[in-house]
Amino acid sequence: MVSCNIRSPGLPAVADRGQGGLLDVVPDPDFASNKTLYWAYSEQQGDSNLTAVAKGQLAADENSIQNISVIFRATPKLKSSLHFGSRLLFDKEGYLFVTVGERSNLDGRKQSQWLNSGLGKVFRITKEGKPAPGNPFIGRADVMPEIWSYGHRNPQSLDMHPVTGELWEAEFGPRGGDELNLIKPGKNYGWPIITYGIEYAGPSIGDAIQQKEGMEQPVYYWDPVISPSGMTFYKGNAIPEWENNLIIACLSGMHLNRLKLENGRVVGEERLLTELTERFRDVAYLEGKLYTVTDSGKLYVVKKK
């Protein structure tokens, strides 16, 4: 874990309206030697904005970031303050997964299905922001080669199973239909063609269908929604019955959601810390403990008694 008080005047400006802001920060897998950090943020471009990823090196005094560069932008830019995503995660090969939302408005929504658009996608890039080797669409004309999967709404949850190495993602549905997905390369996860939710105002979405050939079904979905934000696998056995369980921080749900997985399916669910009535923004695992932060600025530690 990295802790620093960053005051660098050279940091890229953040469009901090609505759901925009600093979206995620991760250390380089070789952080101990190169002191490099990567962060996702909402970037203003004229009267529009987009999700961007930058990197830089933590200075020796740990009070500033140096050698800053923007390595990736999820184009096109749109006029919206919603659904930026974005979660960052390094895989075991040292490539970076980046999740991006479809920006909520109707123009961005339909682009979740477009392979030449950066909206509603999971990307896999190198540390320099290039398409990672082995990506499913490399070499195809009129397709962004950084794309790993598509058809997503607003993915804010991402982690890899500590045993199988599978990539798991959770995303906001509309009114109903928050999803847990097992992400596979090149697959289409359906938004907005298929969904288990409806518009916030009540009407159906599209043709009001939940399944279509060529589109993936969620492993699990929630209705009413839980508003999944950060998530992590419980990677140790300090609490043996939680080993390899998936823990999701929930915003509107106001709890930590613990899911037991077996053979790619959810076989058990428990809601933790409901008595606190807090919006849980993120959760991390470290040395047998869960650390979770709320929108009200509180940090909680969950451990074995």
PDB file of C-alpha atoms in Angstrom:
ATOM      1  CA  MET A   1       0.000   0.000   0.000  1.00  0.00           C
ATOM      2  CA  VAL A   2       1.200   3.527  -0.804  1.00  0.00           C
ATOM      3  CA  SER A   3       0.607   6.559   1.395  1.00  0.00           C
ATOM      4  CA  CYS A   4       1.718  10.025   0.357  1.00  0.00           C
ATOM      5  CA  ASN A   5       0.691  13.674   0.497  1.00  0.00           C
ATOM      6  CA  ILE A   6       0.840  14.678  -3.175  1.00  0.00           C
ATOM      7  CA  ARG A   7       1.162  18.407  -3.871  1.00  0.00           C
ATOM      8  CA  SER A   8       2.732  18.411  -7.350  1.00  0.00           C
ATOM      9  CA  PRO A   9       1.715  21.471  -9.356  1.00  0.00           C
ATOM     10  CA  GLY A  10       2.355  19.495 -12.545  1.00  0.00           C
ATOM     11  CA  LEU A  11      -0.354  16.921 -11.987  1.00  0.00           C
ATOM     12  CA  PRO A  12      -2.916  16.832 -14.833  1.00  0.00           C
ATOM     13  CA  ALA A  13      -6.015  18.858 -14.023  1.00  0.00           C
ATOM     14  CA  VAL A  14      -9.007  16.853 -12.796  1.00  0.00           C
ATOM     15  CA  ALA A  15     -12.602  17.527 -13.876  1.00  0.00           C
ATOM     16  CA  ASP A  16     -14.148  17.100 -10.436  1.00  0.00           C
ATOM     17  CA  ARG A  17     -17.830  17.678 -11.192  1.00  0.00           C
ATOM     18  CA  GLY A  18     -20.504  15.054 -10.520  1.00  0.00           C
ATOM     19  CA  GLN A  19     -18.912  11.601 -10.470  1.00  0.00           C
ATOM     20  CA  GLY A  20     -15.652  12.960 -11.849  1.00  0.00           C
ATOM     21  CA  GLY A  21     -12.440  13.211  -9.877  1.00  0.00           C
ATOM     22  CA  LEU A  22      -9.464  11.042  -8.995  1.00  0.00           C
ATOM     23  CA  LEU A  23     -10.860   7.591  -9.767  1.00  0.00           C
ATOM     24  CA  ASP A  24      -8.163   5.091  -8.780  1.00  0.00           C
ATOM     25  CA  VAL A  25      -4.448   4.824  -7.949  1.00  0.00           C
ATOM     26  CA  VAL A  26      -2.205   1.742  -8.194  1.00  0.00           C
ATOM     27  CA  PRO A  27       1.530   1.213  -7.694  1.00  0.00           C
ATOM     28  CA  ASP A  28       3.685  -0.305 -10.412  1.00  0.00           C
ATOM     29  CA  PRO A  29       4.399  -4.015  -9.775  1.00  0.00           C
ATOM     30  CA  ASP A  30       8.039  -2.919  -9.403  1.00  0.00           C
ATOM     31  CA  PHE A  31       7.198   0.080  -7.210  1.00  0.00           C
ATOM     32  CA  ALA A  32       9.878  -0.790  -4.654  1.00  0.00           C
ATOM     33  CA  SER A  33      12.555  -0.080  -7.247  1.00  0.00           C
ATOM     34  CA  ASN A  34      10.961   2.395  -9.696  1.00  0.00           C
ATOM     35  CA  LYS A  35       8.578   4.356  -7.395  1.00  0.00           C
ATOM     36  CA  THR A  36       6.046   4.633 -10.238  1.00  0.00           C
ATOM     37  CA  LEU A  37       2.330   5.241  -9.644  1.00  0.00           C
ATOM     38  CA  TYR A  38      -0.566   5.063 -12.098  1.00  0.00           C
ATOM     39  CA  TRP A  39      -3.848   6.882 -11.632  1.00  0.00           C
ATOM     40  CA  ALA A  40      -7.163   7.165 -13.462  1.00  0.00           C
ATOM     41  CA  TYR A  41      -9.029  10.464 -13.436  1.00  0.00           C
ATOM     42  CA  SER A  42     -11.639  12.493 -15.276  1.00  0.00           C
ATOM     43  CA  GLU A  43      -9.931  14.915 -17.657  1.00  0.00           C
ATOM     44  CA  GLN A  44     -11.489  18.141 -18.935  1.00  0.00           C
ATOM     45  CA  GLN A  45     -11.109  18.793 -22.667  1.00  0.00           C
ATOM     46  CA  GLY A  46     -12.757  22.063 -23.681  1.00  0.00           C
ATOM     47  CA  ASP A  47     -16.431  21.823 -22.769  1.00  0.00           C
ATOM     48  CA  SER A  48     -16.265  17.996 -22.616  1.00  0.00           C
ATOM     49  CA  ASN A  49     -14.344  15.363 -20.668  1.00  0.00           C
ATOM     50  CA  LEU A  50     -13.177  11.741 -20.636  1.00  0.00           C
ATOM     51  CA  THR A  51     -11.479   9.088 -18.515  1.00  0.00           C
ATOM     52  CA  ALA A  52      -7.676   9.252 -18.676  1.00  0.00           C
ATOM     53  CA  VAL A  53      -4.747   7.344 -17.138  1.00  0.00           C
ATOM     54  CA  ALA A  54      -1.477   8.992 -16.127  1.00  0.00           C
ATOM     55  CA  LYS A  55       1.718   7.829 -14.476  1.00  0.00           C
ATOM     56  CA  GLY A  56       4.591   9.416 -12.574  1.00  0.00           C
ATOM     57  CA  GLN A  57       7.316   8.723 -10.033  1.00  0.00           C
ATOM     58  CA  LEU A  58       7.020   9.398  -6.319  1.00  0.00           C
ATOM     59  CA  ALA A  59       9.740  11.837  -5.273  1.00  0.00           C
ATOM     60  CA  ALA A  60      12.278  10.893  -2.600  1.00  0.00           C
ATOM     61  CA  ASP A  61      10.506  13.113  -0.044  1.00  0.00           C
ATOM     62  CA  GLU A  62       7.165  11.407  -0.898  1.00  0.00           C
ATOM     63  CA  ASN A  63       5.503  14.821  -1.259  1.00  0.00           C
ATOM     64  CA  SER A  64       5.348  15.158  -5.026  1.00  0.00           C
ATOM     65  CA  ILE A  65       5.095  13.248  -8.295  1.00  0.00           C
ATOM     66  CA  GLN A  66       7.733  13.664 -10.999  1.00  0.00           C
ATOM     67  CA  ASN A  67       8.096  12.730 -14.685  1.00  0.00           C
ATOM     68  CA  ILE A  68       4.330  12.812 -15.208  1.00  0.00           C
ATOM     69  CA  SER A  69       2.801  11.635 -18.486  1.00  0.00           C
ATOM     70  CA  VAL A  70      -0.723  10.789 -19.646  1.00  0.00           C
ATOM     71  CA  ILE A  71      -0.522   7.307 -21.166  1.00  0.00           C
ATOM     72  CA  PHE A  72      -4.131   6.584 -22.164  1.00  0.00           C
ATOM     73  CA  ARG A  73      -7.395   8.385 -22.931  1.00  0.00           C
ATOM     74  CA  ALA A  74     -10.764   6.667 -23.411  1.00  0.00           C
ATOM     75  CA  THR A  75     -12.042   8.630 -26.382  1.00  0.00           C
ATOM     76  CA  PRO A  76     -14.354  10.127 -27.495  1.00  0.00           C
ATOM     77  CA  LYS A  77     -14.835  12.972 -25.057  1.00  0.00           C
ATOM     78  CA  LEU A  78     -18.424  13.774 -24.083  1.00  0.00           C
ATOM     79  CA  LYS A  79     -20.347  16.430 -22.171  1.00  0.00           C
ATOM     80  CA  SER A  80     -21.203  14.412 -19.070  1.00  0.00           C
ATOM     81  CA  SER A  81     -20.289  14.369 -15.385  1.00  0.00           C
ATOM     82  CA  LEU A  82     -21.278  10.697 -14.911  1.00  0.00           C
ATOM     83  CA  HIS A  83     -20.054   7.125 -15.420  1.00  0.00           C
ATOM     84  CA  PHE A  84     -16.303   7.571 -15.822  1.00  0.00           C
ATOM     85  CA  GLY A  85     -15.558   4.125 -14.318  1.00  0.00           C
ATOM     86  CA  SER A  86     -12.713   3.577 -13.487  1.00  0.00           C
ATOM     87  CA  ARG A  87     -10.683   0.859 -11.832  1.00  0.00           C
ATOM     88  CA  LEU A  88      -7.012  -0.021 -12.437  1.00  0.00           C
ATOM     89  CA  LEU A  89      -5.469  -3.472 -11.939  1.00  0.00           C
ATOM     90  CA  PHE A  90      -2.175  -5.042 -12.989  1.00  0.00           C
ATOM     91  CA  ASP A  91      -2.222  -8.642 -14.197  1.00  0.00           C
ATOM     92  CA  LYS A  92       0.517 -11.186 -13.477  1.00  0.00           C
ATOM     93  CA  GLU A  93       2.269 -10.286 -16.729  1.00  0.00           C
ATOM     94  CA  GLY A  94       2.593  -6.642 -15.736  1.00  0.00           C
ATOM     95  CA  TYR A  95      -0.106  -5.293 -18.051  1.00  0.00           C
ATOM     96  CA  LEU A  96      -2.691  -2.814 -16.802  1.00  0.00           C
ATOM     97  CA  PHE A  97      -6.465  -3.344 -16.909  1.00  0.00           C
ATOM     98  CA  VAL A  98      -8.508  -0.129 -17.091  1.00  0.00           C
ATOM     99  CA  THR A  99     -12.303  -0.014 -16.778  1.00  0.00           C
ATOM    100  CA  VAL A 100     -14.284   2.850 -18.341  1.00  0.00           C
ATOM    101  CA  GLY A 101     -17.985   3.709 -18.095  1.00  0.00           C
ATOM    102  CA  GLU A 102     -20.270   4.747 -20.946  1.00  0.00           C
ATOM    103  CA  ARG A 103     -20.799   8.260 -19.548  1.00  0.00           C
ATOM    104  CA  SER A 104     -24.545   7.740 -18.834  1.00  0.00           C
ATOM    105  CA  ASN A 105     -26.054   9.777 -21.668  1.00  0.00           C
ATOM    106  CA  LEU A 106     -27.716   8.139 -24.692  1.00  0.00           C
ATOM    107  CA  ASP A 107     -24.861   9.021 -27.043  1.00  0.00           C
ATOM    108  CA  GLY A 108     -22.314   7.252 -24.847  1.00  0.00           C
ATOM    109  CA  ARG A 109     -24.646   4.393 -23.941  1.00  0.00           C
ATOM    110  CA  LYS A 110     -24.895   3.063 -27.498  1.00  0.00           C
ATOM    111  CA  GLN A 111     -21.113   3.286 -27.879  1.00  0.00           C
ATOM    112  CA  SER A 112     -20.678   0.511 -25.326  1.00  0.00           C
ATOM    113  CA  GLN A 113     -21.331  -1.770 -28.299  1.00  0.00           C
ATOM    114  CA  TRP A 114     -18.939   0.040 -30.660  1.00  0.00           C
ATOM    115  CA  LEU A 115     -15.462  -1.432 -30.958  1.00  0.00           C
ATOM    116  CA  ASN A 116     -14.065   1.864 -32.263  1.00  0.00           C
ATOM    117  CA  SER A 117     -15.147   3.699 -29.083  1.00  0.00           C
ATOM    118  CA  GLY A 118     -13.513   3.775 -25.670  1.00  0.00           C
ATOM    119  CA  LEU A 119     -16.805   3.970 -23.762  1.00  0.00           C
ATOM    120  CA  GLY A 120     -18.221   1.054 -21.752  1.00  0.00           C
ATOM    121  CA  LYS A 121     -15.064  -1.043 -22.001  1.00  0.00           C
ATOM    122  CA  VAL A 122     -12.406  -2.975 -20.121  1.00  0.00           C
ATOM    123  CA  PHE A 123      -8.979  -2.215 -21.603  1.00  0.00           C
ATOM    124  CA  ARG A 124      -5.625  -3.960 -21.246  1.00  0.00           C
ATOM    125  CA  ILE A 125      -2.577  -1.809 -21.916  1.00  0.00           C
ATOM    126  CA  THR A 126       1.180  -1.756 -21.378  1.00  0.00           C
ATOM    127  CA  LYS A 127       2.870   0.540 -18.887  1.00  0.00           C
ATOM    128  CA  GLU A 128       3.351   2.952 -21.790  1.00  0.00           C
ATOM    129  CA  GLY A 129      -0.346   2.907 -22.702  1.00  0.00           C
ATOM    130  CA  LYS A 130      -0.034   0.732 -25.797  1.00  0.00           C
ATOM    131  CA  PRO A 131      -2.233  -2.299 -26.602  1.00  0.00           C
ATOM    132  CA  ALA A 132      -1.028  -5.247 -24.525  1.00  0.00           C
ATOM    133  CA  PRO A 133       0.204  -8.303 -26.452  1.00  0.00           C
ATOM    134  CA  GLY A 134      -2.479 -10.973 -26.687  1.00  0.00           C
ATOM    135  CA  ASN A 135      -5.410  -8.562 -26.684  1.00  0.00           C
ATOM    136  CA  PRO A 136      -8.355 -10.091 -28.589  1.00  0.00           C
ATOM    137  CA  PHE A 137      -8.861  -7.373 -31.226  1.00  0.00           C
ATOM    138  CA  ILE A 138      -5.282  -6.596 -32.249  1.00  0.00           C
ATOM    139  CA  GLY A 139      -4.985  -6.423 -36.027  1.00  0.00           C
ATOM    140  CA  ARG A 140      -8.659  -5.766 -36.720  1.00  0.00           C
ATOM    141  CA  ALA A 141      -9.448  -2.678 -38.766  1.00  0.00           C
ATOM    142  CA  ASP A 142     -11.521   0.102 -37.161  1.00  0.00           C
ATOM    143  CA  VAL A 143     -11.241  -1.463 -33.693  1.00  0.00           C
ATOM    144  CA  MET A 144      -9.435  -0.079 -30.641  1.00  0.00           C
ATOM    145  CA  PRO A 145      -6.719  -2.696 -30.039  1.00  0.00           C
ATOM    146  CA  GLU A 146      -6.595  -1.841 -26.330  1.00  0.00           C
ATOM    147  CA  ILE A 147     -10.074  -3.363 -25.774  1.00  0.00           C
ATOM    148  CA  TRP A 148     -10.285  -6.536 -23.662  1.00  0.00           C
ATOM    149  CA  SER A 149     -14.099  -6.708 -23.304  1.00  0.00           C
ATOM    150  CA  TYR A 150     -17.068  -4.473 -24.088  1.00  0.00           C
ATOM    151  CA  GLY A 151     -20.775  -3.859 -23.487  1.00  0.00           C
ATOM    152  CA  HIS A 152     -20.298  -2.480 -19.957  1.00  0.00           C
ATOM    153  CA  ARG A 153     -22.272   0.262 -18.214  1.00  0.00           C
ATOM    154  CA  ASN A 154     -20.253   1.727 -15.322  1.00  0.00           C
ATOM    155  CA  PRO A 155     -17.629  -0.713 -13.996  1.00  0.00           C
ATOM    156  CA  GLN A 156     -16.098   0.433 -10.710  1.00  0.00           C
ATOM    157  CA  SER A 157     -15.096  -2.981  -9.309  1.00  0.00           C
ATOM    158  CA  LEU A 158     -12.247  -5.193 -10.528  1.00  0.00           C
ATOM    159  CA  ASP A 159      -9.981  -7.887  -9.084  1.00  0.00           C
ATOM    160  CA  MET A 160      -8.339 -11.188 -10.008  1.00  0.00           C
ATOM    161  CA  HIS A 161      -9.102 -14.466  -8.265  1.00  0.00           C
ATOM    162  CA  PRO A 162      -6.016 -15.333  -6.172  1.00  0.00           C
ATOM    163  CA  VAL A 163      -6.086 -19.019  -7.192  1.00  0.00           C
ATOM    164  CA  THR A 164      -7.538 -19.202 -10.696  1.00  0.00           C
ATOM    165  CA  GLY A 165      -6.294 -15.838 -11.972  1.00  0.00           C
ATOM    166  CA  GLU A 166      -9.765 -15.124 -13.403  1.00  0.00           C
ATOM    167  CA  LEU A 167     -10.735 -11.478 -13.886  1.00  0.00           C
ATOM    168  CA  TRP A 168     -13.906 -10.502 -12.026  1.00  0.00           C
ATOM    169  CA  GLU A 169     -15.796  -7.233 -12.452  1.00  0.00           C
ATOM    170  CA  ALA A 170     -18.909  -5.622 -10.952  1.00  0.00           C
ATOM    171  CA  GLU A 171     -20.810  -2.720 -12.485  1.00  0.00           C
ATOM    172  CA  PHE A 172     -23.733  -0.441 -11.849  1.00  0.00           C
ATOM    173  CA  GLY A 173     -26.989  -1.375 -13.502  1.00  0.00           C
ATOM    174  CA  PRO A 174     -29.711   1.222 -14.087  1.00  0.00           C
ATOM    175  CA  ARG A 175     -32.754   0.856 -11.789  1.00  0.00           C
ATOM    176  CA  GLY A 176     -32.090  -2.781 -10.943  1.00  0.00           C
ATOM    177  CA  GLY A 177     -29.589  -5.091 -12.564  1.00  0.00           C
ATOM    178  CA  ASP A 178     -26.237  -4.387 -10.903  1.00  0.00           C
ATOM    179  CA  GLU A 179     -23.983  -7.113 -12.299  1.00  0.00           C
ATOM    180  CA  LEU A 180     -21.134  -9.389 -11.268  1.00  0.00           C
ATOM    181  CA  ASN A 181     -19.256 -10.594 -14.353  1.00  0.00           C
ATOM    182  CA  LEU A 182     -16.467 -13.043 -15.071  1.00  0.00           C
ATOM    183  CA  ILE A 183     -14.512 -11.114 -17.697  1.00  0.00           C
ATOM    184  CA  LYS A 184     -13.135 -13.014 -20.679  1.00  0.00           C
ATOM    185  CA  PRO A 185     -11.208 -11.544 -23.619  1.00  0.00           C
ATOM    186  CA  GLY A 186     -13.248 -10.380 -26.585  1.00  0.00           C
ATOM    187  CA  LYS A 187     -16.622 -10.994 -24.957  1.00  0.00           C
ATOM    188  CA  ASN A 188     -19.654  -8.702 -25.168  1.00  0.00           C
ATOM    189  CA  TYR A 189     -21.432  -8.129 -21.843  1.00  0.00           C
ATOM    190  CA  GLY A 190     -24.543  -6.750 -23.436  1.00  0.00           C
ATOM    191  CA  TRP A 191     -25.193  -3.199 -22.273  1.00  0.00           C
ATOM    192  CA  PRO A 192     -27.507  -1.579 -23.346  1.00  0.00           C
ATOM    193  CA  ILE A 193     -28.994  -4.356 -25.505  1.00  0.00           C
ATOM    194  CA  ILE A 194     -29.630  -6.739 -22.613  1.00  0.00           C
ATOM    195  CA  THR A 195     -30.111  -5.759 -18.970  1.00  0.00           C
ATOM    196  CA  TYR A 196     -32.022  -6.860 -15.885  1.00  0.00           C
ATOM    197  CA  GLY A 197     -32.802  -3.233 -15.024  1.00  0.00           C
ATOM    198  CA  ILE A 198     -35.056  -0.447 -16.240  1.00  0.00           C
ATOM    199  CA  GLU A 199     -34.664   3.316 -16.660  1.00  0.00           C
ATOM    200  CA  TYR A 200     -34.587   5.311 -13.418  1.00  0.00           C
ATOM    201  CA  ALA A 201     -37.884   6.909 -14.404  1.00  0.00           C
ATOM    202  CA  GLY A 202     -39.518   3.514 -14.969  1.00  0.00           C
ATOM    203  CA  PRO A 203     -39.625   2.787 -18.734  1.00  0.00           C
ATOM    204  CA  SER A 204     -37.963  -0.305 -20.157  1.00  0.00           C
ATOM    205  CA  ILE A 205     -34.547  -0.103 -21.807  1.00  0.00           C
ATOM    206  CA  GLY A 206     -34.364  -0.932 -25.506  1.00  0.00           C
ATOM    207  CA  ASP A 207     -36.365  -4.039 -26.340  1.00  0.00           C
ATOM    208  CA  ALA A 208     -36.617  -5.005 -22.645  1.00  0.00           C
ATOM    209  CA  ILE A 209     -34.704  -8.253 -23.161  1.00  0.00           C
ATOM    210  CA  GLN A 210     -32.335 -10.019 -20.765  1.00  0.00           C
ATOM    211  CA  GLN A 211     -30.648 -12.505 -23.105  1.00  0.00           C
ATOM    212  CA  LYS A 212     -29.317 -12.427 -26.649  1.00  0.00           C
ATOM    213  CA  GLU A 213     -27.062 -14.743 -28.614  1.00  0.00           C
ATOM    214  CA  GLY A 214     -23.453 -13.593 -28.588  1.00  0.00           C
ATOM    215  CA  MET A 215     -23.839 -11.639 -25.325  1.00  0.00           C
ATOM    216  CA  GLU A 216     -22.660 -12.803 -21.913  1.00  0.00           C
ATOM    217  CA  GLN A 217     -24.937 -13.299 -18.937  1.00  0.00           C
ATOM    218  CA  PRO A 218     -23.849 -11.927 -15.570  1.00  0.00           C
ATOM    219  CA  VAL A 219     -22.701 -14.512 -13.055  1.00  0.00           C
ATOM    220  CA  TYR A 220     -24.960 -12.773 -10.536  1.00  0.00           C
ATOM    221  CA  TYR A 221     -27.117  -9.658 -10.413  1.00  0.00           C
ATOM    222  CA  TRP A 222     -28.826  -7.539  -7.776  1.00  0.00           C
ATOM    223  CA  ASP A 223     -32.321  -6.043  -7.865  1.00  0.00           C
ATOM    224  CA  PRO A 224     -32.696  -3.832  -5.849  1.00  0.00           C
ATOM    225  CA  VAL A 225     -29.212  -2.582  -6.593  1.00  0.00           C
ATOM    226  CA  ILE A 226     -26.279  -2.406  -4.193  1.00  0.00           C
ATOM    227  CA  SER A 227     -24.170   0.138  -6.212  1.00  0.00           C
ATOM    228  CA  PRO A 228     -20.872  -1.805  -6.255  1.00  0.00           C
ATOM    229  CA  SER A 229     -17.706   0.251  -5.939  1.00  0.00           C
ATOM    230  CA  GLY A 230     -14.263  -1.095  -5.016  1.00  0.00           C
ATOM    231  CA  MET A 231     -13.824  -4.818  -4.468  1.00  0.00           C
ATOM    232  CA  THR A 232     -11.176  -7.297  -3.425  1.00  0.00           C
ATOM    233  CA  PHE A 233     -10.711 -10.997  -2.892  1.00  0.00           C
ATOM    234  CA  TYR A 234     -10.032 -12.129   0.659  1.00  0.00           C
ATOM    235  CA  LYS A 235      -6.695 -13.707  -0.197  1.00  0.00           C
ATOM    236  CA  GLY A 236      -5.663 -15.236   3.118  1.00  0.00           C
ATOM    237  CA  ASN A 237      -7.113 -17.617   5.693  1.00  0.00           C
ATOM    238  CA  ALA A 238      -7.012 -15.567   8.877  1.00  0.00           C
ATOM    239  CA  ILE A 239     -10.784 -16.044   8.714  1.00  0.00           C
ATOM    240  CA  PRO A 240     -10.822 -19.517   7.112  1.00  0.00           C
ATOM    241  CA  GLU A 241     -14.440 -19.433   5.952  1.00  0.00           C
ATOM    242  CA  TRP A 242     -13.684 -16.238   3.972  1.00  0.00           C
ATOM    243  CA  GLU A 243     -10.706 -17.602   2.045  1.00  0.00           C
ATOM    244  CA  ASN A 244     -10.967 -16.612  -1.652  1.00  0.00           C
ATOM    245  CA  ASN A 245     -14.331 -14.933  -1.047  1.00  0.00           C
ATOM    246  CA  LEU A 246     -15.131 -11.772  -3.005  1.00  0.00           C
ATOM    247  CA  ILE A 247     -15.745  -8.619  -0.946  1.00  0.00           C
ATOM    248  CA  ILE A 248     -17.542  -5.673  -2.608  1.00  0.00           C
ATOM    249  CA  ALA A 249     -17.897  -2.169  -1.169  1.00  0.00           C
ATOM    250  CA  CYS A 250     -21.480  -0.989  -1.706  1.00  0.00           C
ATOM    251  CA  LEU A 251     -22.634   2.616  -1.949  1.00  0.00           C
ATOM    252  CA  SER A 252     -26.446   2.738  -1.950  1.00  0.00           C
ATOM    253  CA  GLY A 253     -26.435  -0.742  -0.399  1.00  0.00           C
ATOM    254  CA  MET A 254     -24.498   0.633   2.601  1.00  0.00           C
ATOM    255  CA  HIS A 255     -22.623  -2.565   3.414  1.00  0.00           C
ATOM    256  CA  LEU A 256     -19.740  -4.825   2.463  1.00  0.00           C
ATOM    257  CA  ASN A 257     -21.023  -7.666   0.317  1.00  0.00           C
ATOM    258  CA  ARG A 258     -19.287 -11.026   0.846  1.00  0.00           C
ATOM    259  CA  LEU A 259     -19.745 -13.578  -1.926  1.00  0.00           C
ATOM    260  CA  LYS A 260     -18.681 -17.201  -1.807  1.00  0.00           C
ATOM    261  CA  LEU A 261     -17.769 -18.502  -5.275  1.00  0.00           C
ATOM    262  CA  GLU A 262     -17.565 -22.084  -6.499  1.00  0.00           C
ATOM    263  CA  ASN A 263     -16.872 -23.109 -10.099  1.00  0.00           C
ATOM    264  CA  GLY A 264     -17.633 -19.644 -11.419  1.00  0.00           C
ATOM    265  CA  ARG A 265     -20.940 -19.327  -9.563  1.00  0.00           C
ATOM    266  CA  VAL A 266     -22.116 -17.477  -6.451  1.00  0.00           C
ATOM    267  CA  VAL A 267     -23.149 -20.037  -3.823  1.00  0.00           C
ATOM    268  CA  GLY A 268     -23.428 -17.753  -0.799  1.00  0.00           C
ATOM    269  CA  GLU A 269     -23.880 -14.088   0.112  1.00  0.00           C
ATOM    270  CA  GLU A 270     -23.505 -12.169   3.384  1.00  0.00           C
ATOM    271  CA  ARG A 271     -23.969  -8.457   4.071  1.00  0.00           C
ATOM    272  CA  LEU A 272     -21.460  -7.013   6.522  1.00  0.00           C
ATOM    273  CA  LEU A 273     -21.396  -3.721   8.520  1.00  0.00           C
ATOM    274  CA  THR A 274     -25.019  -2.893   7.702  1.00  0.00           C
ATOM    275  CA  GLU A 275     -25.456  -1.369  11.165  1.00  0.00           C
ATOM    276  CA  LEU A 276     -23.082   1.484  10.265  1.00  0.00           C
ATOM    277  CA  THR A 277     -25.387   2.896   7.539  1.00  0.00           C
ATOM    278  CA  GLU A 278     -22.368   4.159   5.589  1.00  0.00           C
ATOM    279  CA  ARG A 279     -21.747   4.364   1.850  1.00  0.00           C
ATOM    280  CA  PHE A 280     -18.686   2.155   1.360  1.00  0.00           C
ATOM    281  CA  ARG A 281     -16.461   3.527  -1.414  1.00  0.00           C
ATOM    282  CA  ASP A 282     -13.545   1.088  -1.499  1.00  0.00           C
ATOM    283  CA  VAL A 283     -12.148  -2.016   0.166  1.00  0.00           C
ATOM    284  CA  ALA A 284      -8.680  -3.574   0.217  1.00  0.00           C
ATOM    285  CA  TYR A 285      -7.127  -6.726   1.676  1.00  0.00           C
ATOM    286  CA  LEU A 286      -3.814  -6.752   3.544  1.00  0.00           C
ATOM    287  CA  GLU A 287      -2.328  -9.381   5.830  1.00  0.00           C
ATOM    288  CA  GLY A 288      -5.543 -11.022   6.945  1.00  0.00           C
ATOM    289  CA  LYS A 289      -7.509  -7.788   7.332  1.00  0.00           C
ATOM    290  CA  LEU A 290      -9.974  -5.797   5.243  1.00  0.00           C
ATOM    291  CA  TYR A 291      -9.618  -2.024   5.082  1.00  0.00           C
ATOM    292  CA  THR A 292     -12.666  -0.140   3.873  1.00  0.00           C
ATOM    293  CA  VAL A 293     -13.299   3.588   3.445  1.00  0.00           C
ATOM    294  CA  THR A 294     -16.641   5.388   3.370  1.00  0.00           C
ATOM    295  CA  ASP A 295     -17.933   8.496   1.618  1.00  0.00           C
ATOM    296  CA  SER A 296     -18.050  10.225   4.993  1.00  0.00           C
ATOM    297  CA  GLY A 297     -14.279   9.783   5.325  1.00  0.00           C
ATOM    298  CA  LYS A 298     -14.190   6.962   7.862  1.00  0.00           C
ATOM    299  CA  LEU A 299     -11.730   4.065   7.615  1.00  0.00           C
ATOM    300  CA  TYR A 300     -12.772   0.717   9.095  1.00  0.00           C
ATOM    301  CA  VAL A 301     -10.664  -2.398   9.681  1.00  0.00           C
ATOM    302  CA  VAL A 302     -12.357  -5.786   9.568  1.00  0.00           C
ATOM    303  CA  LYS A 303     -10.403  -8.613  11.197  1.00  0.00           C
ATOM    304  CA  LYS A 304     -10.774 -11.829  13.136  1.00  0.00           C
ATOM    305  CA  LYS A 305     -11.820 -11.304  16.729  1.00  0.00           C
TER     306      LYS A 305
END
